[in-house]
Amino acid sequence: MLHARQDLPGDFWGKSSKSWLFLILLFIASFGFYSNVFNWIPRWRQREVSQSCEAHHLQGQRESPPLSKGDCCPDTCRVPRVPRMLYPKAHVLQPPRVDVLLMTPWFAPIIWDGTYDSAILDAQFRNTTIGLTVFAIKKYVVFLKLFLETAEKYFMVGHRVIYYILTDRPADVPQIPLQEGRRVVILKVRNYTRWQDVVLHRMEMISNFSQQRFLHEVDYLVSADVDMKFSDHVGVEILSSLFGTLHPGFYASDRQRFTYERRPLSQAYIPEDEGDFYYAAALYGGSVAEVYRLATACHQATLIDKANGIEAVWHEESHLNKYLLYHKPTKVLSPEYVWDERMLRKPPYLRRLRYVAVPKNHAQIRSR
Amino acid sequence: MRRHRLAIGLGVCLLVGTVLCTLWVYVEDWLPVSYVPYYLPCPEILSRYPQPKLLEQRPTELLTLTPWLAPIVSEGTFNAELLQHIYQPLNLTIGLTVFAVGKYTHFVQHFLESAELFFMHGYRVCYYVFTDDPTAIPQVPLGPGRRLGIIPIQRHSRWEEISTRRMEIISQHIAKRAHREVDYLFCVDVDMVFRNPWGPETLGDLVAAIHPGYYAVPRQQFPYERRHVSTAFVADGEGDFYYGGAVFGGRVANVYEFTRGCHMAILADKANGIMAAWQEESHLNRRFISHKPSKVLSPEYLWDDRKRQPPSLKLIRFSTLDKDTSWLRS
């Protein structure tokens, strides 16, 4: 490329303007080349995709189903396509249930039997992977067998599931035959002497693992207590950006009777004139991003409380309730989804019991 | 020497490019999930609403949830103040598209004035008026944070043609402009008027409105396109609700996908020399069966004033203006 020398201001290189143009074009081309190269690497692309949907999620957080978004899940990114299906038509003037509230004032559906069509929902959630996290610390490993066996029968049947068992005794985790598309991942965690500490640190562990692992492996996370069993269908009708479950002991109570933390010193404090529902810590979840935020927030609150020398009255459940008061869940599960048959009489509007407590000896199980 | 300098120059450019790319990738790594502060500083506002009552008897009520758990929005199902507190901090911009072609420009004044009173009060709003005669669009005073964009389009001889082109025009407009300017977009008919507040309760990923003429009839009586040869064909045993073509919306990306999908279907029909029974409304209904809306608006949000208002509809927010269609379409 031979050009006549031209006088340019600050003429360092001594090249003509055409060479400059060539250089600039080459720079832009190499920049484009590099960005494409990084895209070819699958992990980067996956992270990009999850982060762009993260942005969508954060933006459209409060909507119906409210507070959605984050990872590329049906709630935020694309409207899922369903195939041709035949089912009875819903009637606009005839709600399926009139005995119970079906939707919160912020448009979160309250999931009761008879309000949803499993066929449509399964089609909408067909490419979804669900992670089920369960803690089995010290003697609680004895509950795993029944938990996993019943989960195989009732939990997200027909969908891809990863069971995350967080335990301090990996050798004691039973081997359960699993259906197609389901697997168990055992994560070793530390234990604590006091059972209250075990419970309080669950949020920390979920927060850590969400970032390290869950974000890349599953779309939705469900956190469940281990000393329970599944007794009826628990499916994709529960999935949304953030969901909580109505505690079976308080769904009919006034907000003043909720066992929120009532001491203002605690981070979990909720005054008497606030509160929508009392949520149970036994079953909650959402998209990985939202569960991460929830777990991180609750863990931070626990640390602040510890520094102030106070422990919330119901430990992680108190912090969970505080969080869900100010970050309204996008779906609320009825007490069908967490029940205790021995302690409560089943009312007529509770048509199914899906996830129930297993009898246990508190003193014995919580000891070393 | 020249060549050496050229080589050095190239080397520097490549190096700078690499450094910038690496930096960009790792900066993204430093912020995996942004951490939103969780305890809001204003509890006194949230305490003013009554506790939701879980167990209650409701004799005459509209359906509040579709079988796929999408909310059906009607008066009494939501707390407007609570939603305002949830949506206001998000700094959203909502777009509203209308088509005012030919004599339909007469409706723009009344439409915009009512929108100024009732549509998304307190939010940033962009009105997009598509018209073949920009001079006929009146100057309507707009509130703060609200603006009007007039987009000229081509006029067609047949009103059906104008109607079916809407999907194409909306999708192109989103691709060219609206995706940068708004977060949510609603597409409505211009020969209507807002009569009561239309607020953030309508915001959703993909929003449809139930047609006022068909909310109480069985699906066999829905005026779906019933000819097999059309892409808008709906069989007898299919269909959830009959949605009105006069109102739809959602997140701008989803509205783009939706309108593009409808437009492609319309083109396919055109190639086969067929036009669906209710033009783009048929295609809209076909698409809403396979891409179910995430939120459905009750007929309060799309009403026909000639009909008697039933007790189940408490507050009509958006309804037709009485008009002589034969004169308008001539």
PDB file of C-alpha atoms in Angstrom, chain A residues 1-5 12-16 19 22-23 26-27 30-31 34-35 38 44 47-48 51 54 56 58-65 67-69 74-82 84-96 98-107 109-112 115-118 120-121 124 211 215 237 246 251-256 258 267-268 271 273-277 289 292-293 296-298 300-301 304 319 322-323 325-328 331 335 349, chain B residues 2 4-14 16-18 20-22 24-26 28-29 31-40 42-44 46-74 77-80 82-83 85-87 90 92 183-184 200-206 210 214-220 222 233 235-242 251 253-254 257 286-287 289-295 299 312:
ATOM      1  CA  MET A   1       0.000   0.000   0.000  1.00  0.00           C
ATOM      2  CA  LEU A   2       2.072   2.919  -1.295  1.00  0.00           C
ATOM      3  CA  HIS A   3       0.662   6.363  -0.782  1.00  0.00           C
ATOM      4  CA  ALA A   4       2.056   9.829  -1.111  1.00  0.00           C
ATOM      5  CA  ARG A   5       3.045  11.248   2.201  1.00  0.00           C
ATOM      6  CA  PHE A  12       3.581  10.067  14.366  1.00  0.00           C
ATOM      7  CA  TRP A  13       3.198   7.087  12.112  1.00  0.00           C
ATOM      8  CA  GLY A  14       3.744   8.935   8.878  1.00  0.00           C
ATOM      9  CA  LYS A  15       0.981   7.016   7.125  1.00  0.00           C
ATOM     10  CA  SER A  16      -1.702   8.226   4.811  1.00  0.00           C
ATOM     11  CA  SER A  19      -3.866   3.290   6.107  1.00  0.00           C
ATOM     12  CA  PHE A  22      -7.584   0.237   7.202  1.00  0.00           C
ATOM     13  CA  LEU A  23      -6.215   0.000  10.732  1.00  0.00           C
ATOM     14  CA  LEU A  26      -9.077  -4.091  11.264  1.00  0.00           C
ATOM     15  CA  PHE A  27      -9.466  -3.123  14.913  1.00  0.00           C
ATOM     16  CA  SER A  30     -10.772  -8.103  15.476  1.00  0.00           C
ATOM     17  CA  PHE A  31     -13.075  -6.843  18.218  1.00  0.00           C
ATOM     18  CA  TYR A  34     -13.134 -11.862  19.686  1.00  0.00           C
ATOM     19  CA  SER A  35     -16.698 -11.333  20.834  1.00  0.00           C
ATOM     20  CA  PHE A  38     -16.270 -15.977  23.298  1.00  0.00           C
ATOM     21  CA  TRP A  44     -20.092 -18.120  28.318  1.00  0.00           C
ATOM     22  CA  ARG A  47     -24.115 -17.247  31.301  1.00  0.00           C
ATOM     23  CA  GLU A  48     -24.948 -14.527  28.795  1.00  0.00           C
ATOM     24  CA  GLN A  51     -27.896 -12.835  32.520  1.00  0.00           C
ATOM     25  CA  GLU A  54     -31.811 -11.857  34.613  1.00  0.00           C
ATOM     26  CA  HIS A  56     -35.613  -8.966  32.164  1.00  0.00           C
ATOM     27  CA  LEU A  58     -35.216  -7.729  37.572  1.00  0.00           C
ATOM     28  CA  GLN A  59     -37.112  -5.310  35.426  1.00  0.00           C
ATOM     29  CA  GLY A  60     -40.448  -7.057  35.307  1.00  0.00           C
ATOM     30  CA  GLN A  61     -40.202  -8.283  38.834  1.00  0.00           C
ATOM     31  CA  ARG A  62     -43.562  -7.214  40.127  1.00  0.00           C
ATOM     32  CA  GLU A  63     -46.046  -8.595  37.754  1.00  0.00           C
ATOM     33  CA  SER A  64     -48.535 -11.255  37.410  1.00  0.00           C
ATOM     34  CA  PRO A  65     -47.620 -13.923  38.186  1.00  0.00           C
ATOM     35  CA  LEU A  67     -42.204 -11.036  40.971  1.00  0.00           C
ATOM     36  CA  SER A  68     -41.113 -13.149  38.159  1.00  0.00           C
ATOM     37  CA  LYS A  69     -37.984 -13.388  36.188  1.00  0.00           C
ATOM     38  CA  PRO A  74     -41.289 -19.491  31.081  1.00  0.00           C
ATOM     39  CA  ASP A  75     -42.260 -16.717  33.446  1.00  0.00           C
ATOM     40  CA  THR A  76     -40.151 -14.095  31.838  1.00  0.00           C
ATOM     41  CA  CYS A  77     -38.430 -14.759  28.667  1.00  0.00           C
ATOM     42  CA  ARG A  78     -40.707 -16.280  26.101  1.00  0.00           C
ATOM     43  CA  VAL A  79     -44.316 -17.261  26.002  1.00  0.00           C
ATOM     44  CA  PRO A  80     -44.275 -21.077  25.928  1.00  0.00           C
ATOM     45  CA  ARG A  81     -45.980 -22.767  23.016  1.00  0.00           C
ATOM     46  CA  VAL A  82     -48.446 -25.570  23.718  1.00  0.00           C
ATOM     47  CA  ARG A  84     -53.101 -28.897  20.214  1.00  0.00           C
ATOM     48  CA  MET A  85     -54.957 -30.207  23.251  1.00  0.00           C
ATOM     49  CA  LEU A  86     -58.534 -31.094  24.062  1.00  0.00           C
ATOM     50  CA  TYR A  87     -59.949 -30.175  27.448  1.00  0.00           C
ATOM     51  CA  PRO A  88     -63.178 -28.752  28.842  1.00  0.00           C
ATOM     52  CA  LYS A  89     -63.557 -25.002  28.510  1.00  0.00           C
ATOM     53  CA  ALA A  90     -63.459 -22.750  31.550  1.00  0.00           C
ATOM     54  CA  HIS A  91     -66.596 -20.698  32.229  1.00  0.00           C
ATOM     55  CA  VAL A  92     -66.096 -17.003  32.772  1.00  0.00           C
ATOM     56  CA  LEU A  93     -69.144 -16.728  35.031  1.00  0.00           C
ATOM     57  CA  GLN A  94     -68.519 -19.911  36.988  1.00  0.00           C
ATOM     58  CA  PRO A  95     -65.351 -19.994  39.046  1.00  0.00           C
ATOM     59  CA  PRO A  96     -64.307 -23.577  39.870  1.00  0.00           C
ATOM     60  CA  VAL A  98     -66.219 -20.284  45.544  1.00  0.00           C
ATOM     61  CA  ASP A  99     -65.355 -21.471  49.038  1.00  0.00           C
ATOM     62  CA  VAL A 100     -61.772 -20.221  49.015  1.00  0.00           C
ATOM     63  CA  LEU A 101     -59.743 -17.254  47.793  1.00  0.00           C
ATOM     64  CA  LEU A 102     -58.103 -18.153  44.498  1.00  0.00           C
ATOM     65  CA  MET A 103     -55.903 -15.124  43.927  1.00  0.00           C
ATOM     66  CA  THR A 104     -54.108 -12.651  46.150  1.00  0.00           C
ATOM     67  CA  PRO A 105     -54.653  -8.888  45.701  1.00  0.00           C
ATOM     68  CA  TRP A 106     -51.336  -8.745  43.857  1.00  0.00           C
ATOM     69  CA  PHE A 107     -52.431 -11.374  41.315  1.00  0.00           C
ATOM     70  CA  PRO A 109     -52.718 -17.466  42.178  1.00  0.00           C
ATOM     71  CA  ILE A 110     -53.427 -19.461  45.324  1.00  0.00           C
ATOM     72  CA  ILE A 111     -53.095 -23.082  44.270  1.00  0.00           C
ATOM     73  CA  TRP A 112     -56.029 -25.220  45.348  1.00  0.00           C
ATOM     74  CA  THR A 115     -58.225 -24.510  39.918  1.00  0.00           C
ATOM     75  CA  TYR A 116     -55.643 -25.611  37.381  1.00  0.00           C
ATOM     76  CA  ASP A 117     -55.353 -27.877  34.376  1.00  0.00           C
ATOM     77  CA  SER A 118     -52.293 -30.104  34.704  1.00  0.00           C
ATOM     78  CA  ILE A 120     -51.819 -27.346  29.908  1.00  0.00           C
ATOM     79  CA  LEU A 121     -49.282 -26.563  32.627  1.00  0.00           C
ATOM     80  CA  GLN A 124     -46.011 -25.074  29.199  1.00  0.00           C
ATOM     81  CA  GLN A 211     -24.552 -19.382  43.018  1.00  0.00           C
ATOM     82  CA  LEU A 215     -27.877 -21.583  38.643  1.00  0.00           C
ATOM     83  CA  GLU A 237     -48.615 -25.847  39.051  1.00  0.00           C
ATOM     84  CA  LEU A 246     -49.616 -21.174  53.650  1.00  0.00           C
ATOM     85  CA  TYR A 251     -54.354 -19.891  57.159  1.00  0.00           C
ATOM     86  CA  ALA A 252     -57.624 -18.955  58.849  1.00  0.00           C
ATOM     87  CA  SER A 253     -56.151 -16.609  61.484  1.00  0.00           C
ATOM     88  CA  ASP A 254     -56.102 -12.847  61.645  1.00  0.00           C
ATOM     89  CA  ARG A 255     -52.743 -11.213  61.066  1.00  0.00           C
ATOM     90  CA  GLN A 256     -52.386 -10.242  64.750  1.00  0.00           C
ATOM     91  CA  PHE A 258     -49.557 -14.825  63.223  1.00  0.00           C
ATOM     92  CA  GLN A 267     -34.549  -7.962  61.472  1.00  0.00           C
ATOM     93  CA  ALA A 268     -37.533 -10.263  61.123  1.00  0.00           C
ATOM     94  CA  PRO A 271     -45.733  -5.043  63.346  1.00  0.00           C
ATOM     95  CA  ASP A 273     -50.992  -4.306  61.539  1.00  0.00           C
ATOM     96  CA  GLU A 274     -48.943  -5.830  58.727  1.00  0.00           C
ATOM     97  CA  GLY A 275     -48.855  -9.203  57.054  1.00  0.00           C
ATOM     98  CA  ASP A 276     -50.741 -11.049  54.340  1.00  0.00           C
ATOM     99  CA  PHE A 277     -50.241 -14.670  55.303  1.00  0.00           C
ATOM    100  CA  ALA A 289     -32.272 -16.219  40.964  1.00  0.00           C
ATOM    101  CA  TYR A 292     -30.795 -16.958  45.766  1.00  0.00           C
ATOM    102  CA  ARG A 293     -31.993 -13.463  46.626  1.00  0.00           C
ATOM    103  CA  THR A 296     -29.057 -14.296  50.823  1.00  0.00           C
ATOM    104  CA  ALA A 297     -31.398 -11.750  52.365  1.00  0.00           C
ATOM    105  CA  CYS A 298     -32.509 -14.131  55.098  1.00  0.00           C
ATOM    106  CA  GLN A 300     -27.830 -11.525  56.082  1.00  0.00           C
ATOM    107  CA  ALA A 301     -30.715 -10.812  58.419  1.00  0.00           C
ATOM    108  CA  ILE A 304     -27.351  -9.012  61.852  1.00  0.00           C
ATOM    109  CA  HIS A 319     -37.015 -14.297  58.281  1.00  0.00           C
ATOM    110  CA  LYS A 322     -40.411 -10.940  56.588  1.00  0.00           C
ATOM    111  CA  TYR A 323     -38.930 -11.380  53.150  1.00  0.00           C
ATOM    112  CA  LEU A 325     -44.041  -9.611  53.069  1.00  0.00           C
ATOM    113  CA  TYR A 326     -41.904  -7.140  51.170  1.00  0.00           C
ATOM    114  CA  HIS A 327     -41.229  -9.315  48.133  1.00  0.00           C
ATOM    115  CA  LYS A 328     -44.657 -10.611  47.348  1.00  0.00           C
ATOM    116  CA  LYS A 331     -47.733 -17.935  43.575  1.00  0.00           C
ATOM    117  CA  PRO A 335     -52.347 -25.695  52.948  1.00  0.00           C
ATOM    118  CA  TYR A 349     -62.343 -27.281  51.531  1.00  0.00           C
TER     119      TYR A 349
ATOM    120  CA  ARG B   2       6.746   1.440   6.892  1.00  0.00           C
ATOM    121  CA  HIS B   4       7.205  -2.472  10.677  1.00  0.00           C
ATOM    122  CA  ARG B   5       5.099   0.455  11.782  1.00  0.00           C
ATOM    123  CA  LEU B   6       2.059  -1.067  10.144  1.00  0.00           C
ATOM    124  CA  ALA B   7       2.724  -4.355  11.933  1.00  0.00           C
ATOM    125  CA  ILE B   8       3.165  -2.566  15.256  1.00  0.00           C
ATOM    126  CA  GLY B   9      -0.055  -0.670  14.651  1.00  0.00           C
ATOM    127  CA  LEU B  10      -1.956  -3.868  13.923  1.00  0.00           C
ATOM    128  CA  GLY B  11      -0.428  -5.559  16.931  1.00  0.00           C
ATOM    129  CA  VAL B  12      -1.500  -2.713  19.189  1.00  0.00           C
ATOM    130  CA  CYS B  13      -5.044  -2.818  17.833  1.00  0.00           C
ATOM    131  CA  LEU B  14      -5.326  -6.556  18.376  1.00  0.00           C
ATOM    132  CA  VAL B  16      -6.309  -3.466  22.793  1.00  0.00           C
ATOM    133  CA  GLY B  17      -9.190  -5.471  21.361  1.00  0.00           C
ATOM    134  CA  THR B  18      -8.221  -8.533  23.380  1.00  0.00           C
ATOM    135  CA  LEU B  20     -11.184  -4.896  26.155  1.00  0.00           C
ATOM    136  CA  CYS B  21     -12.936  -8.192  25.454  1.00  0.00           C
ATOM    137  CA  THR B  22     -11.331  -9.938  28.400  1.00  0.00           C
ATOM    138  CA  TRP B  24     -15.771  -7.077  29.500  1.00  0.00           C
ATOM    139  CA  VAL B  25     -16.124 -10.781  30.146  1.00  0.00           C
ATOM    140  CA  TYR B  26     -14.603 -10.634  33.604  1.00  0.00           C
ATOM    141  CA  GLU B  28     -19.654  -9.492  34.013  1.00  0.00           C
ATOM    142  CA  ASP B  29     -18.189 -12.253  36.173  1.00  0.00           C
ATOM    143  CA  LEU B  31     -21.503  -9.275  39.239  1.00  0.00           C
ATOM    144  CA  PRO B  32     -23.178 -12.661  39.002  1.00  0.00           C
ATOM    145  CA  VAL B  33     -26.534 -11.715  40.468  1.00  0.00           C
ATOM    146  CA  SER B  34     -27.307  -8.191  41.432  1.00  0.00           C
ATOM    147  CA  TYR B  35     -28.295  -7.892  45.046  1.00  0.00           C
ATOM    148  CA  VAL B  36     -31.474  -5.942  45.640  1.00  0.00           C
ATOM    149  CA  PRO B  37     -31.844  -4.409  49.115  1.00  0.00           C
ATOM    150  CA  TYR B  38     -34.569  -6.389  50.745  1.00  0.00           C
ATOM    151  CA  TYR B  39     -36.061  -4.387  53.544  1.00  0.00           C
ATOM    152  CA  LEU B  40     -38.064  -1.509  52.166  1.00  0.00           C
ATOM    153  CA  CYS B  42     -41.597   2.479  54.262  1.00  0.00           C
ATOM    154  CA  PRO B  43     -43.641  -0.109  56.140  1.00  0.00           C
ATOM    155  CA  GLU B  44     -46.389   2.335  57.044  1.00  0.00           C
ATOM    156  CA  LEU B  46     -47.909  -1.305  53.179  1.00  0.00           C
ATOM    157  CA  SER B  47     -49.866  -1.635  56.399  1.00  0.00           C
ATOM    158  CA  ARG B  48     -52.872   0.257  55.178  1.00  0.00           C
ATOM    159  CA  TYR B  49     -54.471  -2.519  53.209  1.00  0.00           C
ATOM    160  CA  PRO B  50     -56.720  -5.161  54.755  1.00  0.00           C
ATOM    161  CA  GLN B  51     -55.557  -8.723  55.184  1.00  0.00           C
ATOM    162  CA  PRO B  52     -56.635 -11.017  52.332  1.00  0.00           C
ATOM    163  CA  LYS B  53     -59.455 -13.304  53.461  1.00  0.00           C
ATOM    164  CA  LEU B  54     -58.660 -16.837  52.530  1.00  0.00           C
ATOM    165  CA  LEU B  55     -61.994 -18.499  53.241  1.00  0.00           C
ATOM    166  CA  GLU B  56     -64.962 -16.703  51.839  1.00  0.00           C
ATOM    167  CA  GLN B  57     -68.170 -17.277  49.992  1.00  0.00           C
ATOM    168  CA  ARG B  58     -68.600 -15.409  46.727  1.00  0.00           C
ATOM    169  CA  PRO B  59     -71.877 -16.146  44.949  1.00  0.00           C
ATOM    170  CA  THR B  60     -71.752 -14.103  41.737  1.00  0.00           C
ATOM    171  CA  GLU B  61     -68.197 -13.625  40.682  1.00  0.00           C
ATOM    172  CA  LEU B  62     -66.205 -13.669  37.554  1.00  0.00           C
ATOM    173  CA  LEU B  63     -63.612 -16.342  37.075  1.00  0.00           C
ATOM    174  CA  THR B  64     -60.356 -15.020  38.551  1.00  0.00           C
ATOM    175  CA  LEU B  65     -57.885 -17.560  37.206  1.00  0.00           C
ATOM    176  CA  THR B  66     -57.589 -19.376  33.915  1.00  0.00           C
ATOM    177  CA  PRO B  67     -56.881 -23.130  33.964  1.00  0.00           C
ATOM    178  CA  TRP B  68     -53.223 -22.319  33.315  1.00  0.00           C
ATOM    179  CA  LEU B  69     -53.193 -20.018  36.338  1.00  0.00           C
ATOM    180  CA  ALA B  70     -53.162 -16.713  34.508  1.00  0.00           C
ATOM    181  CA  PRO B  71     -55.062 -14.050  36.488  1.00  0.00           C
ATOM    182  CA  ILE B  72     -58.274 -12.640  35.022  1.00  0.00           C
ATOM    183  CA  VAL B  73     -58.319  -8.982  35.965  1.00  0.00           C
ATOM    184  CA  SER B  74     -61.537  -7.412  37.161  1.00  0.00           C
ATOM    185  CA  THR B  77     -59.525  -8.929  42.424  1.00  0.00           C
ATOM    186  CA  PHE B  78     -56.632  -6.590  43.085  1.00  0.00           C
ATOM    187  CA  ASN B  79     -55.519  -3.861  45.396  1.00  0.00           C
ATOM    188  CA  ALA B  80     -54.709  -0.858  43.214  1.00  0.00           C
ATOM    189  CA  LEU B  82     -50.532  -2.117  46.562  1.00  0.00           C
ATOM    190  CA  LEU B  83     -49.851  -2.585  42.866  1.00  0.00           C
ATOM    191  CA  HIS B  85     -46.353   0.668  45.281  1.00  0.00           C
ATOM    192  CA  ILE B  86     -44.968  -2.370  43.546  1.00  0.00           C
ATOM    193  CA  TYR B  87     -44.831  -0.962  40.009  1.00  0.00           C
ATOM    194  CA  LEU B  90     -39.707   0.295  38.451  1.00  0.00           C
ATOM    195  CA  LEU B  92     -41.634   1.756  33.489  1.00  0.00           C
ATOM    196  CA  ASP B 183     -41.071  -1.724  28.437  1.00  0.00           C
ATOM    197  CA  TYR B 184     -44.685  -2.740  27.887  1.00  0.00           C
ATOM    198  CA  PRO B 200     -50.600  -1.436  36.275  1.00  0.00           C
ATOM    199  CA  GLU B 201     -52.991  -4.291  37.045  1.00  0.00           C
ATOM    200  CA  THR B 202     -53.032  -4.830  33.286  1.00  0.00           C
ATOM    201  CA  LEU B 203     -49.272  -5.288  32.956  1.00  0.00           C
ATOM    202  CA  GLY B 204     -48.092  -8.777  32.141  1.00  0.00           C
ATOM    203  CA  ASP B 205     -45.834 -10.836  29.916  1.00  0.00           C
ATOM    204  CA  LEU B 206     -48.582 -11.360  27.340  1.00  0.00           C
ATOM    205  CA  ILE B 210     -62.009 -11.241  26.634  1.00  0.00           C
ATOM    206  CA  TYR B 214     -68.730 -13.972  23.809  1.00  0.00           C
ATOM    207  CA  TYR B 215     -67.712 -14.284  27.433  1.00  0.00           C
ATOM    208  CA  ALA B 216     -70.844 -16.215  28.392  1.00  0.00           C
ATOM    209  CA  VAL B 217     -71.252 -18.557  25.419  1.00  0.00           C
ATOM    210  CA  PRO B 218     -69.843 -22.040  24.795  1.00  0.00           C
ATOM    211  CA  ARG B 219     -66.798 -22.380  22.569  1.00  0.00           C
ATOM    212  CA  GLN B 220     -68.749 -23.874  19.660  1.00  0.00           C
ATOM    213  CA  PHE B 222     -67.171 -18.535  19.125  1.00  0.00           C
ATOM    214  CA  PHE B 233     -58.529 -22.510  11.759  1.00  0.00           C
ATOM    215  CA  ALA B 235     -61.524 -26.932  15.553  1.00  0.00           C
ATOM    216  CA  ASP B 236     -64.800 -27.362  17.403  1.00  0.00           C
ATOM    217  CA  GLY B 237     -63.307 -28.805  20.588  1.00  0.00           C
ATOM    218  CA  GLU B 238     -60.621 -26.159  20.962  1.00  0.00           C
ATOM    219  CA  GLY B 239     -60.540 -22.728  22.530  1.00  0.00           C
ATOM    220  CA  ASP B 240     -60.415 -21.160  25.967  1.00  0.00           C
ATOM    221  CA  PHE B 241     -61.974 -17.736  25.535  1.00  0.00           C
ATOM    222  CA  TYR B 242     -62.816 -15.576  22.570  1.00  0.00           C
ATOM    223  CA  ARG B 251     -43.892  -7.005  27.389  1.00  0.00           C
ATOM    224  CA  ALA B 253     -40.498  -8.538  23.247  1.00  0.00           C
ATOM    225  CA  ASN B 254     -43.487 -10.829  23.612  1.00  0.00           C
ATOM    226  CA  GLU B 257     -43.150 -12.286  18.761  1.00  0.00           C
ATOM    227  CA  ARG B 286     -55.615 -18.827  16.936  1.00  0.00           C
ATOM    228  CA  ARG B 287     -52.282 -17.708  18.319  1.00  0.00           C
ATOM    229  CA  ILE B 289     -54.654 -20.879  21.929  1.00  0.00           C
ATOM    230  CA  SER B 290     -51.132 -22.111  21.346  1.00  0.00           C
ATOM    231  CA  HIS B 291     -49.356 -19.248  23.149  1.00  0.00           C
ATOM    232  CA  LYS B 292     -51.563 -18.775  26.143  1.00  0.00           C
ATOM    233  CA  PRO B 293     -51.606 -15.273  27.620  1.00  0.00           C
ATOM    234  CA  SER B 294     -50.035 -14.821  31.038  1.00  0.00           C
ATOM    235  CA  LYS B 295     -52.787 -12.400  32.027  1.00  0.00           C
ATOM    236  CA  PRO B 299     -64.659  -7.568  29.585  1.00  0.00           C
ATOM    237  CA  SER B 312     -70.608  -9.337  37.461  1.00  0.00           C
TER     238      SER B 312
END
